[in-house]
Coordinates of C-alpha atoms and ligand atoms in Angstrom, one line a residue:
M146 CA -3.2 112.2 185.2
K147 CA -0.1 113.9 185.6
F148 CA -0.7 116.3 188.1
G149 CA -2.5 115.8 191.7
M150 CA -2.7 117.5 195.8
F151 CA -1.1 116.0 198.2
V152 CA -3.1 117.5 201.4
H153 CA -1.4 116.4 205.2
W154 CA -4.1 118.1 207.8
G155 CA -5.1 117.6 211.5
P156 CA -4.6 119.3 214.9
V157 CA -1.2 118.8 214.6
S158 CA -1.6 122.3 212.0
L159 CA -2.4 124.2 215.5
K160 CA 1.1 123.7 216.8
G161 CA 2.5 124.6 213.0
T162 CA 4.9 121.5 213.2
E163 CA 5.2 118.2 211.6
I164 CA 2.2 115.8 211.0
G165 CA 2.7 112.6 213.7
W166 CA 6.7 113.1 213.9
S167 CA 6.5 115.8 216.4
R168 CA 4.2 113.8 218.2
G169 CA 6.8 113.2 220.9
R170 CA 8.8 115.0 220.2
E171 CA 8.1 119.3 220.0
V172 CA 5.6 118.6 221.1
P173 CA 4.5 116.4 224.8
I174 CA 2.5 112.8 223.5
D175 CA -0.4 114.5 226.3
E176 CA -0.8 117.8 224.5
Y177 CA -0.5 116.2 221.1
D178 CA -3.0 114.3 221.9
N179 CA -5.5 116.4 222.8
L180 CA -4.8 119.4 220.6
Y181 CA -8.4 117.9 218.7
K182 CA -10.2 119.4 221.5
N183 CA -9.3 122.3 219.7
F184 CA -9.5 121.6 216.5
N185 CA -12.0 123.5 214.5
P186 CA -11.3 125.0 211.5
T187 CA -14.4 127.5 210.6
K188 CA -12.9 128.8 207.6
F189 CA -12.5 125.1 205.7
N190 CA -14.2 124.9 202.7
A191 CA -13.9 122.0 200.4
D192 CA -14.8 123.9 197.5
E193 CA -12.3 126.3 197.9
W194 CA -9.9 123.9 198.1
I195 CA -10.9 121.6 195.6
K196 CA -11.3 124.6 193.3
T197 CA -8.1 126.1 193.9
L198 CA -7.3 122.3 192.8
K199 CA -8.7 122.4 189.5
D200 CA -7.3 126.2 188.9
A201 CA -3.7 124.7 189.2
G202 CA -4.8 122.2 186.6
M203 CA -4.8 119.6 188.7
K204 CA -6.6 116.1 188.5
Y205 CA -6.7 114.4 191.4
F206 CA -6.7 114.7 195.5
V207 CA -5.1 112.7 198.7
I208 CA -6.0 113.7 201.7
T209 CA -4.3 112.1 204.6
T210 CA -7.1 110.2 206.6
R211 CA -5.4 108.7 209.1
H212 CA -1.3 109.7 209.2
H213 CA 1.1 108.5 212.0
D214 CA -0.9 110.1 215.1
S215 CA -4.0 108.1 214.6
F216 CA -6.4 110.6 214.6
S217 CA -9.3 110.0 211.9
I218 CA -10.4 113.8 209.7
W219 CA -13.9 111.2 209.0
P220 CA -16.3 109.6 211.0
T221 CA -15.5 106.1 211.9
E222 CA -17.3 102.8 213.9
F223 CA -13.4 102.1 214.3
S224 CA -12.2 104.7 216.7
D225 CA -13.8 108.0 218.7
Y226 CA -10.3 109.9 218.5
D227 CA -12.8 111.3 214.8
I228 CA -13.7 114.3 213.5
T229 CA -16.8 114.6 215.3
A230 CA -14.8 114.2 218.5
T231 CA -13.8 118.0 217.7
P232 CA -15.7 121.3 218.1
Y233 CA -16.1 121.1 214.2
K234 CA -17.5 118.2 214.5
K235 CA -18.9 118.2 210.8
D236 CA -17.1 115.4 208.2
V237 CA -14.7 117.4 206.6
L238 CA -14.2 114.2 203.8
M239 CA -17.8 113.7 202.5
E240 CA -16.9 117.7 201.9
M241 CA -14.0 116.7 200.0
K242 CA -15.7 114.1 198.8
K243 CA -19.1 115.9 196.7
A244 CA -16.4 118.7 196.3
C245 CA -14.5 116.7 194.2
D246 CA -17.6 115.0 192.4
K247 CA -19.1 118.3 191.7
Y248 CA -15.5 119.4 190.3
G249 CA -14.9 116.2 188.3
I250 CA -11.6 115.4 190.4
V251 CA -10.6 111.4 190.9
F252 CA -10.8 111.4 194.6
G253 CA -8.0 109.6 197.0
T254 CA -7.0 108.7 200.7
Y255 CA -4.0 108.3 202.5
Y256 CA -3.9 106.1 205.0
S257 CA -0.9 105.3 207.4
I258 CA -0.6 101.4 208.3
C259 CA 1.1 102.5 211.6
D260 CA -0.3 104.2 214.5
W261 CA 1.9 105.5 217.1
K262 CA -0.9 106.2 219.4
H263 CA -3.4 103.2 219.5
P264 CA -2.6 100.3 221.7
D265 CA -2.8 97.8 218.9
Y266 CA 0.0 99.1 217.0
P267 CA 3.4 97.5 218.4
L268 CA 5.7 100.9 218.0
G269 CA 5.2 104.3 219.6
S270 CA 6.6 107.9 219.6
P271 CA 8.7 108.8 219.2
G272 CA 8.7 107.8 215.6
G273 CA 8.3 104.9 216.1
K274 CA 11.4 103.9 218.5
T275 CA 9.3 102.9 221.9
K276 CA 7.9 99.3 222.3
K277 CA 4.0 99.1 223.0
E278 CA 3.4 97.1 226.6
T279 CA 0.1 96.4 224.6
G280 CA 0.8 95.7 220.5
D281 CA -0.7 92.8 219.2
M282 CA -1.2 92.7 214.7
E283 CA -3.9 90.6 215.2
K284 CA -6.1 92.6 216.8
F285 CA -4.5 96.0 214.4
I286 CA -5.1 94.1 211.0
P287 CA -8.9 94.2 211.4
F288 CA -8.9 97.9 212.5
I289 CA -6.9 99.4 209.6
K290 CA -9.3 96.5 207.1
G291 CA -12.1 98.0 208.9
Q292 CA -10.8 101.7 208.5
T293 CA -9.9 101.1 204.9
K294 CA -13.7 99.4 204.2
E295 CA -15.2 102.8 205.4
L296 CA -13.2 105.0 202.9
I297 CA -14.0 102.1 200.0
E298 CA -18.0 101.9 200.2
K299 CA -18.6 105.3 202.2
Y300 CA -16.2 107.7 200.2
N301 CA -15.6 105.7 196.9
T302 CA -12.1 106.3 197.3
K303 CA -10.0 105.2 194.0
I304 CA -6.7 105.6 195.3
L305 CA -5.2 104.2 198.7
W306 CA -1.9 105.6 199.6
F307 CA -0.3 104.1 202.1
D308 CA 2.2 104.8 204.0
G309 CA 5.1 104.2 207.4
E310 CA 4.9 100.4 206.1
W311 CA 8.4 100.1 207.1
E312 CA 8.3 99.4 210.1
K313 CA 8.7 96.0 211.8
P314 CA 5.4 95.2 212.8
W315 CA 4.7 94.4 209.0
T316 CA 5.0 92.2 206.9
H317 CA 5.5 91.4 202.9
E318 CA 2.7 88.5 204.1
M319 CA 0.2 90.9 205.8
G320 CA 0.9 94.0 203.0
L321 CA 0.4 90.9 200.0
D322 CA -3.2 90.3 202.5
F323 CA -4.3 93.4 202.7
Y324 CA -3.7 94.5 198.9
D325 CA -6.0 91.9 197.9
Y326 CA -8.1 92.2 200.3
L327 CA -8.2 95.8 198.7
K328 CA -9.2 94.8 195.1
G329 CA -11.7 92.0 196.6
L330 CA -13.8 94.6 197.1
D331 CA -12.8 98.0 194.9
E332 CA -10.6 95.8 192.1
N333 CA -10.6 99.4 190.6
I334 CA -8.9 100.8 193.6
L335 CA -5.1 102.4 192.2
I336 CA -2.9 101.2 195.2
N337 CA 0.2 102.4 195.8
N338 CA 3.7 100.5 196.7
R339 CA 3.5 101.2 200.0
V340 CA 1.7 98.3 201.2
D341 CA 3.8 95.7 201.1
K342 CA 7.8 96.1 202.1
G343 CA 9.5 96.0 198.9
R344 CA 10.3 99.9 198.3
K345 CA 13.9 101.1 197.9
G346 CA 14.2 103.8 200.6
M347 CA 13.0 107.6 199.8
E348 CA 13.7 106.7 195.9
G349 CA 10.6 104.6 196.4
I350 CA 11.4 102.6 193.0
T351 CA 9.8 99.2 194.1
I352 CA 12.2 96.6 194.2
S353 CA 10.9 93.4 192.3
N354 CA 7.1 92.1 190.7
E355 CA 6.7 89.6 194.2
F356 CA 5.7 92.9 196.7
A357 CA 2.1 94.3 196.0
G358 CA 1.6 98.1 194.2
D359 CA 0.3 99.7 191.6
F360 CA 2.9 102.7 191.1
A361 CA 6.2 103.5 193.0
T362 CA 6.3 106.1 195.8
P363 CA 9.3 108.5 195.4
E364 CA 9.6 111.2 198.2
Q365 CA 11.2 114.6 198.4
R366 CA 12.0 114.1 194.9
V367 CA 11.8 113.8 191.0
G368 CA 11.9 110.3 190.1
T369 CA 14.4 108.3 187.9
Y370 CA 13.4 108.4 184.0
D371 CA 10.9 105.2 184.0
I372 CA 8.9 104.6 181.7
E373 CA 8.0 100.7 181.5
N374 CA 6.8 100.7 185.3
P375 CA 4.0 103.3 187.2
W376 CA 5.6 106.2 189.6
E377 CA 4.8 109.5 191.6
S378 CA 7.0 111.8 192.8
C379 CA 5.6 112.8 196.2
I380 CA 6.8 116.9 196.9
T381 CA 6.0 119.4 199.3
I382 CA 5.1 123.4 197.9
C383 CA 7.3 124.3 201.5
N384 CA 9.6 122.0 203.2
Q385 CA 6.7 120.6 205.6
W386 CA 4.2 118.4 204.6
A387 CA 1.8 119.6 207.4
W388 CA 1.1 123.7 207.8
K389 CA 3.9 125.3 209.0
P390 CA 3.8 129.1 210.0
N391 CA 6.2 131.0 206.9
D392 CA 7.4 128.3 205.8
K393 CA 10.3 128.0 202.7
M394 CA 8.6 128.4 199.6
K395 CA 9.4 127.4 196.4
S396 CA 9.4 129.5 193.9
L397 CA 6.9 129.0 190.5
E398 CA 10.9 128.6 188.6
E399 CA 11.2 125.2 191.4
C400 CA 7.7 124.5 191.4
L401 CA 7.3 124.1 187.1
F402 CA 10.5 122.2 186.3
T403 CA 9.7 119.9 188.9
L404 CA 6.8 119.3 187.2
I405 CA 7.9 119.3 184.1
K406 CA 11.1 116.9 185.3
T407 CA 9.3 114.5 186.2
V408 CA 5.9 114.6 183.5
G409 CA 8.9 114.2 181.1
G410 CA 10.7 111.0 183.3
G411 CA 7.5 109.3 183.1
G412 CA 5.7 109.9 186.2
N413 CA 3.3 112.0 188.0
L414 CA 3.8 115.3 190.2
L415 CA 1.6 114.9 193.6
F416 CA 2.0 118.2 194.7
N417 CA 1.7 119.2 198.5
V418 CA -0.4 122.0 200.4
G419 CA -0.9 121.7 204.2
P420 CA -3.9 123.7 205.2
M421 CA -4.1 126.3 208.2
P422 CA -5.9 125.2 211.4
D423 CA -8.9 127.3 210.5
G424 CA -8.9 125.3 207.6
R425 CA -7.7 127.3 204.4
I426 CA -4.8 127.2 201.8
E427 CA -2.3 130.5 202.1
P428 CA -2.8 132.5 200.0
R429 CA 0.3 132.8 198.7
Q430 CA 0.6 128.5 198.2
V431 CA -3.3 129.7 196.3
E432 CA -1.3 132.0 194.0
R433 CA 1.9 130.1 193.5
L434 CA -0.7 126.8 192.7
K435 CA -3.0 129.1 190.6
E436 CA 0.7 130.8 188.4
M437 CA 0.9 126.9 187.5
G438 CA -2.3 126.5 186.6
D439 CA -1.8 129.4 184.5
W440 CA 1.0 128.4 183.1
L441 CA -1.5 124.3 182.6
D442 CA -3.4 126.7 180.3
K443 CA -1.6 127.1 178.3
Y444 CA 1.3 124.4 177.7
G445 CA -0.9 120.7 179.1
E446 CA -1.0 119.8 176.1
A447 CA 3.2 118.5 176.3
I448 CA 2.6 117.3 179.5
Y449 CA -1.4 115.8 180.3
D450 CA -1.6 112.2 178.2
T451 CA 1.5 111.9 177.5
K452 CA 5.0 109.4 177.8
G453 CA 8.0 110.8 179.3
G454 CA 11.0 111.2 177.3
P455 CA 12.1 110.0 174.6
F456 CA 14.9 111.6 176.2
K457 CA 16.3 111.9 179.4
P458 CA 15.2 114.9 181.7
N459 CA 18.7 116.7 182.6
E460 CA 19.1 120.7 183.6
Q461 CA 18.3 121.9 180.2
L462 CA 15.7 120.1 178.5
A463 CA 12.6 118.0 179.4
S464 CA 10.8 116.0 176.8
T465 CA 7.3 114.3 176.7
R466 CA 5.4 112.5 173.7
K467 CA 1.9 112.0 172.3
G468 CA 1.3 110.0 169.2
N469 CA 3.5 112.1 166.6
S470 CA 4.7 114.6 168.8
I471 CA 7.4 115.3 169.8
Y472 CA 7.5 118.2 172.7
L473 CA 11.1 119.5 173.8
H474 CA 10.5 121.6 177.2
L475 CA 13.0 123.8 177.0
L476 CA 14.5 124.9 181.0
N477 CA 15.7 129.0 181.1
F478 CA 16.7 128.6 177.6
N479 CA 17.4 132.4 176.4
Q480 CA 19.4 131.6 173.3
N481 CA 18.6 131.7 169.7
N482 CA 18.9 128.3 168.3
F483 CA 19.3 125.5 169.9
E484 CA 20.4 121.6 168.5
I485 CA 19.6 118.0 170.3
Q486 CA 20.2 114.7 169.1
F487 CA 17.8 113.1 166.7
P488 CA 17.0 109.5 166.0
E489 CA 17.2 108.7 162.6
N490 CA 14.1 106.5 160.8
I491 CA 12.3 109.7 162.0
K492 CA 10.5 112.5 160.0
I493 CA 10.0 115.7 161.1
K494 CA 6.8 117.3 159.2
N495 CA 6.9 120.7 161.3
C496 CA 8.2 122.2 164.6
S497 CA 6.7 125.0 166.2
V498 CA 6.2 126.8 169.5
L499 CA 4.0 125.5 171.1
N500 CA 0.8 127.8 170.7
G501 CA 2.9 129.4 169.1
E502 CA 5.5 130.2 166.0
I503 CA 6.5 127.7 163.3
L504 CA 10.3 127.1 163.2
N505 CA 13.0 126.7 160.7
F506 CA 14.4 123.4 161.2
E507 CA 17.4 121.3 160.0
I508 CA 19.3 118.4 160.4
T509 CA 21.9 117.4 159.2
D510 CA 24.1 114.2 160.6
K511 CA 21.5 112.9 163.0
L512 CA 21.2 116.5 164.9
L513 CA 18.3 118.6 164.5
R514 CA 18.8 122.0 164.8
I515 CA 15.5 124.5 165.6
D516 CA 16.0 127.9 164.7
F517 CA 14.3 130.9 167.2
P518 CA 13.2 133.9 165.4
A519 CA 14.1 135.7 168.4
E520 CA 15.8 134.4 171.8
Q521 CA 13.8 132.8 174.4
K522 CA 12.5 134.8 177.6
E523 CA 10.2 132.4 179.1
L524 CA 11.0 130.0 182.5
V525 CA 9.8 127.2 179.5
T526 CA 10.1 127.2 176.0
V527 CA 8.5 124.4 174.8
V528 CA 8.6 123.5 171.6
K529 CA 6.1 121.2 169.5
I530 CA 7.6 118.3 166.8
E531 CA 5.3 116.7 164.6
C532 CA 7.0 113.5 163.2
D533 CA 5.1 111.0 159.9
K534 CA 4.3 108.6 162.4
N535 CA 3.5 107.4 166.1
V536 CA 6.9 108.3 168.3
E537 CA 5.6 106.4 171.1
N538 CA 7.9 104.1 171.4
L539 CA 10.6 105.4 169.8
Q540 CA 13.4 104.2 172.7
S541 CA 14.8 106.0 175.5
I542 CA 17.8 109.4 174.2
D543 CA 20.1 109.9 177.1
L544 CA 21.9 113.3 176.3
K545 CA 24.2 113.2 179.4
Ligands
LIG702 C1 6.1 109.6 205.2 C2 5.3 110.4 206.0 O1 6.6 109.6 207.1 C3 5.8 111.8 205.8 O2 4.7 112.3 207.0 C4 4.0 112.3 204.9 O3 3.3 112.2 205.3 C5 5.5 111.5 203.7 C6 4.6 111.5 202.2 O4 5.6 109.8 203.9 O5 7.7 109.8 204.4 C7 8.9 109.5 205.4 C8 8.9 108.7 205.7 C9 9.8 107.7 206.3 C10 10.8 108.2 206.9 C11 10.5 110.3 206.8 C12 9.9 110.2 205.4 N1 11.8 107.8 207.3 O6 11.8 107.0 207.9 O7 12.9 109.1 207.3

């Protein structure tokens, strides 16, 4: 699917500070834990959110159902600290799920393992730096199992995106057990590697296959080229995960290059927005996402259903491939010819600008030279190289 929407949202949006982390830091604990009483997103419209996602060219959705701050955005049997306690009351999660079904979007849920508020979880705010007298993982585990069962059985979530696994109370054994439990409820559910203890820092890769998890989770960075192991970079459209007024937003160039380098490296991009306390996604963010969607409308063939490479991405280019075609994504390319080393034993049948003009090309000494009729001025020039055979298993090429 290659491109999805991540959403970090909850009562904390009323403060405009970071979800979970600002509890007991920028916002006193007592104030933070009472924000829900004023959480009334009267302009929330699930249909609009998912339409925004669809128009951005995204294919799947992952929403924070319960972050480190413990607030559950759905009516849950296992806690009173949930959406029904707010003045809004409505099951926003079910509305999101229904809108996803309507638009053909895969529905997924973020769920934090650590809980800095729950009395049974041993660590507390700020940032897991305090200890609770009442901590007891034996009691806490049935709580997270019960809640995730609701997400699977009632909301039919297809992705469980865990987080907060790095803290001491969570162990490898617990991770394995939880993973098996969830796959027992739905064998087709996708589970990220943060269910277990095998994640290597913000690089997010799984350090060895004795650890559970279906995909790796590089955070706030494009993952390293890897076409063997599934991975997904999670990156914010602004700086903060949750909404922050006037947060600095990425330019269209940054957004597109991030997507292209991620996909060119073999990964997916889970691109995050933080909706406002009234329930709307900021109009400027909606607009930026639409610009990405407009680009994907034209060049989606070179993104969706592709494999990364064979050329490893660098500052000048990324490449993707599908069947007999290699797509070169030339970033800020402003010349009228281009040269690149090209694998022997592959014959090129045709070179063209994707959905555009046929290009003259020539191969001499393993060097492919492509000529453009005029200097290129687009942010990205996508060249489609059609070969005489399937290129999906060609060896990766490091251009340096
Ligand atoms: C985690 C969350 O804490 C964050 O709020 C967001 O949900 C993201 C997708 O995942 O990111 C982290 C995890 C750990 C640290 C910082 C951010 N850390 O240990 O500093």
